[in-house]
Tab-separated table of C-alpha atoms in Angstrom:
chain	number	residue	atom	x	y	z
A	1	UNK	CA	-60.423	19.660	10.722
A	2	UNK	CA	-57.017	20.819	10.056
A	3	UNK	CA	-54.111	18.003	9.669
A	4	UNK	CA	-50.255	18.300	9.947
A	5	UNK	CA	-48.710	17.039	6.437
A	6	UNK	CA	-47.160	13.825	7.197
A	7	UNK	CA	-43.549	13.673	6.683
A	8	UNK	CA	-42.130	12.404	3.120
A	9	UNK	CA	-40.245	9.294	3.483
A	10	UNK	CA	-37.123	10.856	2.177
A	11	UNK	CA	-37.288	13.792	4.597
A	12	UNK	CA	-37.722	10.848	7.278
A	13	UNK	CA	-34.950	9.284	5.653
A	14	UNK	CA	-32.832	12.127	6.205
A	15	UNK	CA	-33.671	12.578	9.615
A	16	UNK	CA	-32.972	9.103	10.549
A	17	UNK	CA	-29.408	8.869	8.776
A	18	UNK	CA	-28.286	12.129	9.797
A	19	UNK	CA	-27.834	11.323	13.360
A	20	UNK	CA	-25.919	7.813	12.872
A	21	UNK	CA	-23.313	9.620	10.177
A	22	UNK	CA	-22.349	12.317	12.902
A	23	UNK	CA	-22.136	8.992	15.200
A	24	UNK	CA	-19.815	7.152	13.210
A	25	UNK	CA	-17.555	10.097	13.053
A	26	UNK	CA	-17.862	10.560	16.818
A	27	UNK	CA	-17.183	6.749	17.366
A	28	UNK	CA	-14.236	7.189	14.475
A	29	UNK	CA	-12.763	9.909	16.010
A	30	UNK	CA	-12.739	8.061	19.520
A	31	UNK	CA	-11.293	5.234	18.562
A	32	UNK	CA	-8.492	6.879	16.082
A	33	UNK	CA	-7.329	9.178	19.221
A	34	UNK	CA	-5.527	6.209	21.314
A	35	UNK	CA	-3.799	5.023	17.398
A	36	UNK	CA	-3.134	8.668	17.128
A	37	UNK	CA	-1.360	9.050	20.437
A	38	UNK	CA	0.733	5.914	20.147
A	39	UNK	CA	1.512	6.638	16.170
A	40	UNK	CA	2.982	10.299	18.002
A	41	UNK	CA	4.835	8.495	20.551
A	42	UNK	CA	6.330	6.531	17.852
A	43	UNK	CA	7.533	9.718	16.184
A	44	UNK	CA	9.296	10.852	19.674
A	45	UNK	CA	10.888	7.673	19.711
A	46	UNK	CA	12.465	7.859	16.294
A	47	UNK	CA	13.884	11.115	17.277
A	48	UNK	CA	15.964	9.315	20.232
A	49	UNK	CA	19.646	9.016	19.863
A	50	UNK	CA	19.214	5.785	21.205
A	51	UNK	CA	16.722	4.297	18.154
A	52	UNK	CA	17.746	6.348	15.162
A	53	UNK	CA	21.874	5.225	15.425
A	54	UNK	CA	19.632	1.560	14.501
A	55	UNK	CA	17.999	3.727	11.583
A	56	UNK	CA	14.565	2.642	12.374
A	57	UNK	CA	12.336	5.076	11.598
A	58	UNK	CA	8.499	6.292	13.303
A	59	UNK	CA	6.605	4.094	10.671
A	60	UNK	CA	8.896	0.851	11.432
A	61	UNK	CA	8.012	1.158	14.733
A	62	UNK	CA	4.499	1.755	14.654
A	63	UNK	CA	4.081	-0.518	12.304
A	64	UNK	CA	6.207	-3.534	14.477
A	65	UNK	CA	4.142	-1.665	17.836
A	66	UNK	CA	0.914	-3.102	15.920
A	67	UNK	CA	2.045	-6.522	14.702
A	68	UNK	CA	3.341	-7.341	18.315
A	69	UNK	CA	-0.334	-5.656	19.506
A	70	UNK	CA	-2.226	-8.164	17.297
A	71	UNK	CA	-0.348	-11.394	17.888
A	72	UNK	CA	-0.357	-11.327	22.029
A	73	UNK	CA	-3.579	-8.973	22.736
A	74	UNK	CA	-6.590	-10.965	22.702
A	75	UNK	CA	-8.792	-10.220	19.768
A	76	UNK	CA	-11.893	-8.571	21.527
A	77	UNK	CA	-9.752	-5.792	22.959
A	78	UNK	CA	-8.739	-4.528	19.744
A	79	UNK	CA	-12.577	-5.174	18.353
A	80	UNK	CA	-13.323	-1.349	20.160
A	81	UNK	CA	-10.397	0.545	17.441
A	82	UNK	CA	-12.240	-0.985	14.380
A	83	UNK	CA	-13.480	2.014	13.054
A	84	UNK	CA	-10.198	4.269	13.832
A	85	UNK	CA	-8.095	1.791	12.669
A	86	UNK	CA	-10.169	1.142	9.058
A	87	UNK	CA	-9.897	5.079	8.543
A	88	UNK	CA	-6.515	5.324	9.193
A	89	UNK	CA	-5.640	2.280	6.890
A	90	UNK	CA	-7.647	3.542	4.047
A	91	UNK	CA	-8.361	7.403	4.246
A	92	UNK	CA	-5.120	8.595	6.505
A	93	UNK	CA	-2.731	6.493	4.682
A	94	UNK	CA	-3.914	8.017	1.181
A	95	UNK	CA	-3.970	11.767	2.198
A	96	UNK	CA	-0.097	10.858	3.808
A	97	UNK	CA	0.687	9.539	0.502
A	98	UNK	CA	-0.512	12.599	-1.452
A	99	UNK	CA	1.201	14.999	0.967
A	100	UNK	CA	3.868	12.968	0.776
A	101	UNK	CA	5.221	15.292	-2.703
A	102	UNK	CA	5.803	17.685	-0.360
A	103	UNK	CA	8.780	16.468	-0.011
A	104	UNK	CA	9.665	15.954	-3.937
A	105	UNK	CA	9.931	17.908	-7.023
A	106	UNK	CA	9.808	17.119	-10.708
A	107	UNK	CA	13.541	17.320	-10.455
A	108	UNK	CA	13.727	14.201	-8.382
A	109	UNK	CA	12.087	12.240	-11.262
A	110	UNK	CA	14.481	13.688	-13.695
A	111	UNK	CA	17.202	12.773	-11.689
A	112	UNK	CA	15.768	9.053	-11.752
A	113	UNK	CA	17.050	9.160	-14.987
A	114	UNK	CA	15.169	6.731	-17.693
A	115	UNK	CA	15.873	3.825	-15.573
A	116	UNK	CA	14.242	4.546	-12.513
A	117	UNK	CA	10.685	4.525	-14.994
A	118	UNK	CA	11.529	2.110	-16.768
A	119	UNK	CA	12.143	-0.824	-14.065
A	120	UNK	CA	9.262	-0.137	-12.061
A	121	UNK	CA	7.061	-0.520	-15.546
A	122	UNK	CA	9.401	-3.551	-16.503
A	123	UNK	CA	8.397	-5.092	-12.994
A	124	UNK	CA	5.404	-4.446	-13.405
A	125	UNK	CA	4.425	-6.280	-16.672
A	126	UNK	CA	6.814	-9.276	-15.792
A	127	UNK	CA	5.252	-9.676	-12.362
A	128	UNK	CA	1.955	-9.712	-14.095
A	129	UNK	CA	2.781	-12.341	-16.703
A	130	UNK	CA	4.840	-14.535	-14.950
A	131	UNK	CA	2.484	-14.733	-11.938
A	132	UNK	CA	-0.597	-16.177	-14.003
A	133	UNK	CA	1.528	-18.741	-15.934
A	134	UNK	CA	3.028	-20.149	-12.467
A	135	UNK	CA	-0.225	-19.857	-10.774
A	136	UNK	CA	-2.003	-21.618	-13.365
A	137	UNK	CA	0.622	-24.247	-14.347
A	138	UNK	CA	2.263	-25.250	-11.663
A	139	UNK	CA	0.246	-24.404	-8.863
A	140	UNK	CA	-3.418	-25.003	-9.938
A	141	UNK	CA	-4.906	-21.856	-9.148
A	142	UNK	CA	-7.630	-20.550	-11.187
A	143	UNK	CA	-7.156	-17.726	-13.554
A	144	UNK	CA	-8.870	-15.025	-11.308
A	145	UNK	CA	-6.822	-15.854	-8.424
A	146	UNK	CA	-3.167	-16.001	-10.243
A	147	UNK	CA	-3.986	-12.712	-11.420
A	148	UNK	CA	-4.871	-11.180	-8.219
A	149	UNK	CA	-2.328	-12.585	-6.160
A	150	UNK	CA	0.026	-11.325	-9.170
A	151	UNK	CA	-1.261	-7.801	-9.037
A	152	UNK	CA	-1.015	-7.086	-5.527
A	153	UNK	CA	2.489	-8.296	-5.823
A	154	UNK	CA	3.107	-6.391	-9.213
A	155	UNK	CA	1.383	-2.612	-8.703
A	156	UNK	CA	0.863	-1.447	-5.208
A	157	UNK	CA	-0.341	-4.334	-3.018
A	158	UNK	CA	-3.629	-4.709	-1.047
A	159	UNK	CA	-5.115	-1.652	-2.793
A	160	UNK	CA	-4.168	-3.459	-6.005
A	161	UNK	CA	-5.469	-6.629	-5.434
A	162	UNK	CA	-9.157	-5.012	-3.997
A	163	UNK	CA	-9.474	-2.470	-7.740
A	164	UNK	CA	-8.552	-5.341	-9.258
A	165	UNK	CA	-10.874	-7.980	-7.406
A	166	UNK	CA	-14.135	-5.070	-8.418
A	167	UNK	CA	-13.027	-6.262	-12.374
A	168	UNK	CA	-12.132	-9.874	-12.419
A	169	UNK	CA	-15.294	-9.895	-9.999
A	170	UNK	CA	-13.457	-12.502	-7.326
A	171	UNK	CA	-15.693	-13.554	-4.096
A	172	UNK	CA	-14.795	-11.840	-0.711
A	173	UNK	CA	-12.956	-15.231	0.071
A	174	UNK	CA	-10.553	-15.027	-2.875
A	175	UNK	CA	-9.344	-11.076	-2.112
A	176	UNK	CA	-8.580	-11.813	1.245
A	177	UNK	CA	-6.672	-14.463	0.754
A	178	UNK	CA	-4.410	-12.006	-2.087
A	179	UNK	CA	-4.667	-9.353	0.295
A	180	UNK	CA	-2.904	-11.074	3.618
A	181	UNK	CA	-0.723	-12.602	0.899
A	182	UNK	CA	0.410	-8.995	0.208
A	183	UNK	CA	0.726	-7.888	3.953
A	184	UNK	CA	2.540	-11.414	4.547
A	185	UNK	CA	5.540	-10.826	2.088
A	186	UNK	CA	5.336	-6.862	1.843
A	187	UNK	CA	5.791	-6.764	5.907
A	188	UNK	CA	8.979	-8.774	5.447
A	189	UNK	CA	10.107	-7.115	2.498
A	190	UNK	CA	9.901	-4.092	4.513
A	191	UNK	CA	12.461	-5.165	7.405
A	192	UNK	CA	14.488	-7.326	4.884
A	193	UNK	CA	15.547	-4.534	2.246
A	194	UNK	CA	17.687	-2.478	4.793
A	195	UNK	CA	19.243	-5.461	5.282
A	196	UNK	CA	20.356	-6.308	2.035
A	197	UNK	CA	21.510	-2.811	1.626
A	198	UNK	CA	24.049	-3.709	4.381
A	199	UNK	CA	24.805	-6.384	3.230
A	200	UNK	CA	25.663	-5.126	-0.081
A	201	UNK	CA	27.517	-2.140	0.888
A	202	UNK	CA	29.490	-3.172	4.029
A	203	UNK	CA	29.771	-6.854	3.851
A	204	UNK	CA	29.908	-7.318	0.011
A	205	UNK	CA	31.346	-3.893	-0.946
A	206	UNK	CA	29.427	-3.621	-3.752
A	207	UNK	CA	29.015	-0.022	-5.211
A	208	UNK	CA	24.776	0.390	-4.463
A	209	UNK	CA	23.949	3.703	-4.942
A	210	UNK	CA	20.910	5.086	-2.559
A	211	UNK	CA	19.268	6.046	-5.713
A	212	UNK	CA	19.473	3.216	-7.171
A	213	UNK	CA	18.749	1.127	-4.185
A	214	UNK	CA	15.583	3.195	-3.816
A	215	UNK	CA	14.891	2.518	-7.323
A	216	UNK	CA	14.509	-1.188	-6.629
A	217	UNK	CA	12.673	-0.992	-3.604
A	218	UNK	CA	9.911	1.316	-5.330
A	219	UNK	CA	10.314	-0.736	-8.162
A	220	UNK	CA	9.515	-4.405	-6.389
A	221	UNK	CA	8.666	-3.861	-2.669
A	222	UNK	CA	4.333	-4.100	-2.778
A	223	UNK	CA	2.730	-1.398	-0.604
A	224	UNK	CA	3.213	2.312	-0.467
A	225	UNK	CA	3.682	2.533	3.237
A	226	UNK	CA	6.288	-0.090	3.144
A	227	UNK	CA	8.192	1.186	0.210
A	228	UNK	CA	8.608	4.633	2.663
A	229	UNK	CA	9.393	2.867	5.956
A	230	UNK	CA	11.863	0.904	4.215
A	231	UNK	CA	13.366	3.286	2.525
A	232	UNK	CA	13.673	5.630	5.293
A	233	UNK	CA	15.382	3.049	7.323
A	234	UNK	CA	18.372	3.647	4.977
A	235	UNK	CA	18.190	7.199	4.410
A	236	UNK	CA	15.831	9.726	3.243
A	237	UNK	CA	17.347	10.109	-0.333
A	238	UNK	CA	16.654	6.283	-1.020
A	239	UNK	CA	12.789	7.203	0.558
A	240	UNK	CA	12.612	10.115	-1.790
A	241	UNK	CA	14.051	7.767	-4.725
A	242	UNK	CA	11.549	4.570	-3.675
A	243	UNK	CA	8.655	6.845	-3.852
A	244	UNK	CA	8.664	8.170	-7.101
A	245	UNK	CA	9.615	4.609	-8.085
A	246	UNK	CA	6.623	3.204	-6.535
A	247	UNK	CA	4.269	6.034	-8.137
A	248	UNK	CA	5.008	4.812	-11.371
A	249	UNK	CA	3.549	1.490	-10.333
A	250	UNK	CA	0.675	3.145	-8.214
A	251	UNK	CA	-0.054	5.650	-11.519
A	252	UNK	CA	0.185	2.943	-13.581
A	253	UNK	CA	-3.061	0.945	-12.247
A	254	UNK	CA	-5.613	3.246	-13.641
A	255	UNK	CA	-4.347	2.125	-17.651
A	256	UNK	CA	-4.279	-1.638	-16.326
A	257	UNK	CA	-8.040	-1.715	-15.043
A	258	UNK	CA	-8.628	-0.218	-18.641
A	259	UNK	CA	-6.977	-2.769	-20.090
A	260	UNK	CA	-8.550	-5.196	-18.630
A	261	UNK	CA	-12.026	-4.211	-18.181
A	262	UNK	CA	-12.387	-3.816	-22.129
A	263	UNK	CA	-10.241	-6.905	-22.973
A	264	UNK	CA	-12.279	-9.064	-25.095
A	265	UNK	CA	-13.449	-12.632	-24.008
A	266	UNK	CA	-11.997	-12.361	-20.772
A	267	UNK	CA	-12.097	-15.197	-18.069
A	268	UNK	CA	-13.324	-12.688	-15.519
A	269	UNK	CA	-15.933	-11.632	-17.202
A	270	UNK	CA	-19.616	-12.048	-15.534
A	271	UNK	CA	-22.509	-14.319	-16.590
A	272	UNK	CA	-24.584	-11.827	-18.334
A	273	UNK	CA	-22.455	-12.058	-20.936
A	274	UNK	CA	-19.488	-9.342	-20.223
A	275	UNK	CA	-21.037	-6.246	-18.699
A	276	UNK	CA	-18.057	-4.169	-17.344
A	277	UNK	CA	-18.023	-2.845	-13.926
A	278	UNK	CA	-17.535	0.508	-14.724
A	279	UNK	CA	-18.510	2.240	-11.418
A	280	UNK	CA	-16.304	-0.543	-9.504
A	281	UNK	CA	-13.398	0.833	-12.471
A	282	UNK	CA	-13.830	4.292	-11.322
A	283	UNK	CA	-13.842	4.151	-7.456
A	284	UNK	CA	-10.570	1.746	-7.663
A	285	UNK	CA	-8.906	4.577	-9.925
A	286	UNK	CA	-6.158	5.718	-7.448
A	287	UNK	CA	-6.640	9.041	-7.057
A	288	UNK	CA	-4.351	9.465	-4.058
A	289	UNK	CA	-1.132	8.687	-6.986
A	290	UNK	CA	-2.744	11.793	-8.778
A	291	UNK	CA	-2.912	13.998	-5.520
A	292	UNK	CA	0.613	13.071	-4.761
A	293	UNK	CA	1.709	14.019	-8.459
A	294	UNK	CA	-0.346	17.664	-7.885
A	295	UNK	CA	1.261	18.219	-4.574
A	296	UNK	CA	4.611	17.759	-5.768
A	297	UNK	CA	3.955	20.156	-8.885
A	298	UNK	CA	2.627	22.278	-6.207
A	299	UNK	CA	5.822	22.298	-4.261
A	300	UNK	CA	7.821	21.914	-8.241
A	301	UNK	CA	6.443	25.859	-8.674
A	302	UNK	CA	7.702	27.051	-5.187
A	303	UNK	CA	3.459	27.535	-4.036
A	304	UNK	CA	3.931	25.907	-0.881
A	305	UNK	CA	4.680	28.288	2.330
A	306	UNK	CA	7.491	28.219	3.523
A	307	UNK	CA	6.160	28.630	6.791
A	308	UNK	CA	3.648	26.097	6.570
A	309	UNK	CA	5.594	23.468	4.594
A	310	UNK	CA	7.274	22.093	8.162
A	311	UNK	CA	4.015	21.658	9.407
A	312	UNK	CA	2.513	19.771	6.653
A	313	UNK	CA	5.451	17.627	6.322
A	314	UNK	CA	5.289	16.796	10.190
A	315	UNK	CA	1.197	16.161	9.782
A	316	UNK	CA	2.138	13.947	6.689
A	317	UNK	CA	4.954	11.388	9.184
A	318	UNK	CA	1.770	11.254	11.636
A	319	UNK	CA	-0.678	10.590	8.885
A	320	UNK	CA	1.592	7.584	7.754
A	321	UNK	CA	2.858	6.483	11.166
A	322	UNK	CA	-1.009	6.029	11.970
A	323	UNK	CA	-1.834	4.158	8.863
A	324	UNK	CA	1.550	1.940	9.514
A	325	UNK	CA	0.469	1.291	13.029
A	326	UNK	CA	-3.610	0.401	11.973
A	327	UNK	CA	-1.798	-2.176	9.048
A	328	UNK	CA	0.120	-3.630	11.604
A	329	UNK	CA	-2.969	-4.167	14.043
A	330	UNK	CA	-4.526	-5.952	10.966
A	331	UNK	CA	-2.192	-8.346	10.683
A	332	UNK	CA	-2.227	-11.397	12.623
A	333	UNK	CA	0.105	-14.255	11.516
A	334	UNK	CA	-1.810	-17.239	12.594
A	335	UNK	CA	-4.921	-15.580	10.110
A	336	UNK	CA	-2.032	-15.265	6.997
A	337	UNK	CA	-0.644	-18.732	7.705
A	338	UNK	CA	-4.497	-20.111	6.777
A	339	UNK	CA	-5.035	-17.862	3.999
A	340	UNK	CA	-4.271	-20.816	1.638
A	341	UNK	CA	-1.043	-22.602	0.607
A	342	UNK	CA	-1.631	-22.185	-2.840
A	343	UNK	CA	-1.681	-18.631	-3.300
A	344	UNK	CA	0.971	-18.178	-0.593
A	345	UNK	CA	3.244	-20.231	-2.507
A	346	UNK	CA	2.716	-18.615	-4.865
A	347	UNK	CA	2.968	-15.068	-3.409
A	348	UNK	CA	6.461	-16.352	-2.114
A	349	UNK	CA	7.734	-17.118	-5.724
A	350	UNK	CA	6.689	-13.911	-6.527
A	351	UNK	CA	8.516	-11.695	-3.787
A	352	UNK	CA	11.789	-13.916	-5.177
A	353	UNK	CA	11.135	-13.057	-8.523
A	354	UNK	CA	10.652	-9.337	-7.820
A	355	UNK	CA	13.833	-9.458	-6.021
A	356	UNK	CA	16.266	-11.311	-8.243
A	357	UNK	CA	14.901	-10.107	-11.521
A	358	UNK	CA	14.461	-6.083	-10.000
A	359	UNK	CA	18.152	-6.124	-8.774
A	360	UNK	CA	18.923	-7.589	-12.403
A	361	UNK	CA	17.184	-4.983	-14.119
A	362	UNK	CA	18.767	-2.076	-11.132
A	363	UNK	CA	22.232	-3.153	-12.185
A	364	UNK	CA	21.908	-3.125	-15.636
A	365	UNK	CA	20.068	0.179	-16.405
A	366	UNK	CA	20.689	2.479	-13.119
């Protein structure tokens, strides 16, 4: 008698998996529309006479609409965004960041001048250095954690401190704590650097350029969405300046997993005796720095539409007003005041180092 071939278990495989991946778009697309409408409304609002004379701008307030969201709505209302808010953190805010050289050309880097590389790179090596000798001499902390603390502090913040956690090959435990250290200091580094630009300009009367002051925020302020919003909130020339600062920080992590996934006899390296995480090295490769660097040489070479370029560029504020408002649902002061003291402390010494020793370094070769 005549039987139907039975199914292969890949074919059944397929069938099974294809069903829940359209799902989780459909459930990520549901629960990214509501972040999506308020991240727009947020846009509106920055347009208003009556906000923009205080110069803050759509991300500032999405990102302020999500940390006052998190700290007085109970916990199991915001459980239903997970997924939105997880793509808009990671995938939204890295496709705003490359379409973010829309708005630059090679000509702004130029006009950086030889300072405005070499302070972010200065930062970054000084951060790095002096971060594991205080965290390991004066504040106990393990060579593993010093060093991620220290990186998310040094390169580009949480996104830092997770590449850098899939090569030291730190517990889930140990990255969380670096990462809410990050979010912690970045989030007031964020609504503290237009402040200081006042402060230095109209109160002080000290002769701060906006390129220059965008130099040091690129150059020491810890995430990519905060170096914008901050930098917008004193004008877009210090935004465009802060962002090619910060890119050289961002571009610069690729060379430092390198570095330190082939350096010999390492603390961080596993119990069978050293093998690298290579895979782990290649997904953490930031390849949202390199988009950014094509788009710009896209719109260096004039082969962006005029037409279109308006568009994009109002597509890119949503992009990072959504990501700024997801980051600011995720963070929850009561969870970053247990993180640990250790690693907060030394987080804190950290953001005052990058501060004092990046307006140093501003002043002396901008």
């Amino acid at each position: 008698m005549p039987t139907t071939p039975a199914s292969s278990p890949a074919s059944s495989s397929l069938t099974a998996t294809a069903p829940s991946g359209l799902a989780l778009w459909r459930v990520r697309a549901l629960t990214l529309a509501p972040l999506g409408a308020i991240a727009w409304l947020a846009l509106v609002l920055a347009d208003h006479p009556a906000i923009s004379q205080y110069g803050l701008s759509a991300l500032t307030l999405a990102m302020c609409a999500g940390m006052v969201a998190a700290n007085t709505m109970p916990k199991h209302w915001l459980t239903p965004l997970a997924p939105g808010m997880q793509f808009a953190r990671h995938h939204l805010l890295r496709l705003g960041v490359a379409l973010y050289g829309l708005r630059l050309t090679f000509g702004a880097i130029a006009a950086l001048g030889l300072g405005g590389v070499v302070v972010p790179l200065a930062m970054l090596v000084a951060t790095l250095l002096f971060g594991m000798w205080v965290g390991t001499s004066f504040f106990g902390l393990s060579r593993r954690e010093a060093i991620l603390v220290s990186a998310g502090s040094a390169v580009c913040g949480a996104a830092a401190a997770i590449a850098v956690s899939s090569v030291v090959r730190t517990d889930d435990r140990q990255t969380a704590v670096a990462v809410a250290t990050v979010v912690l200091f970045g989030t007031v580094g964020m609504l503290l650097y237009p402040w200081l630009y006042e402060l230095a300009t109209q109160q002080l009367h000290l002769s701060v350029t906006e390129r220059a002051f965008g130099i040091f925020t690129g150059a020491t302020l810890h995430e990519v969405a905060q170096v914008i919003a901050s930098g917008k909130m004193v004008s877009d020339a210090t935004a465009d300046a802060a962002v090619v600062a910060k890119m050289v920080r961002v571009l610069a992590l690729g060379p430092l997993l390198l570095i330190m996934a082939l350096w010999p006899r390492t603390s961080w390296s596993d119990a069978s005796g050293g093998t690298r995480n290579w895979r782990g090295l290649m997904k953490s490769v930031p390849w949202f720095a390199i988009g950014f660097v094509a788009v710009m040489a896209l719109n260096s070479a004039s082969m962006v539409p005029a037409l279109l370029k308006p568009g994009l560029i109002a597509l890119d504020n949503w992009l990072l007003a959504c990501a700024m408002l997801a980051i600011g649902l995720h963070t929850r002061i009561g969870d970053l005041l247990r993180a640990g003291r250790k690693p907060l402390a030394l987080a804190g010494v950290l953001f005052v180092f990058l501060m004092g020793v990046g307006a140093l370094l501003c002043a002396l070769l901008t």
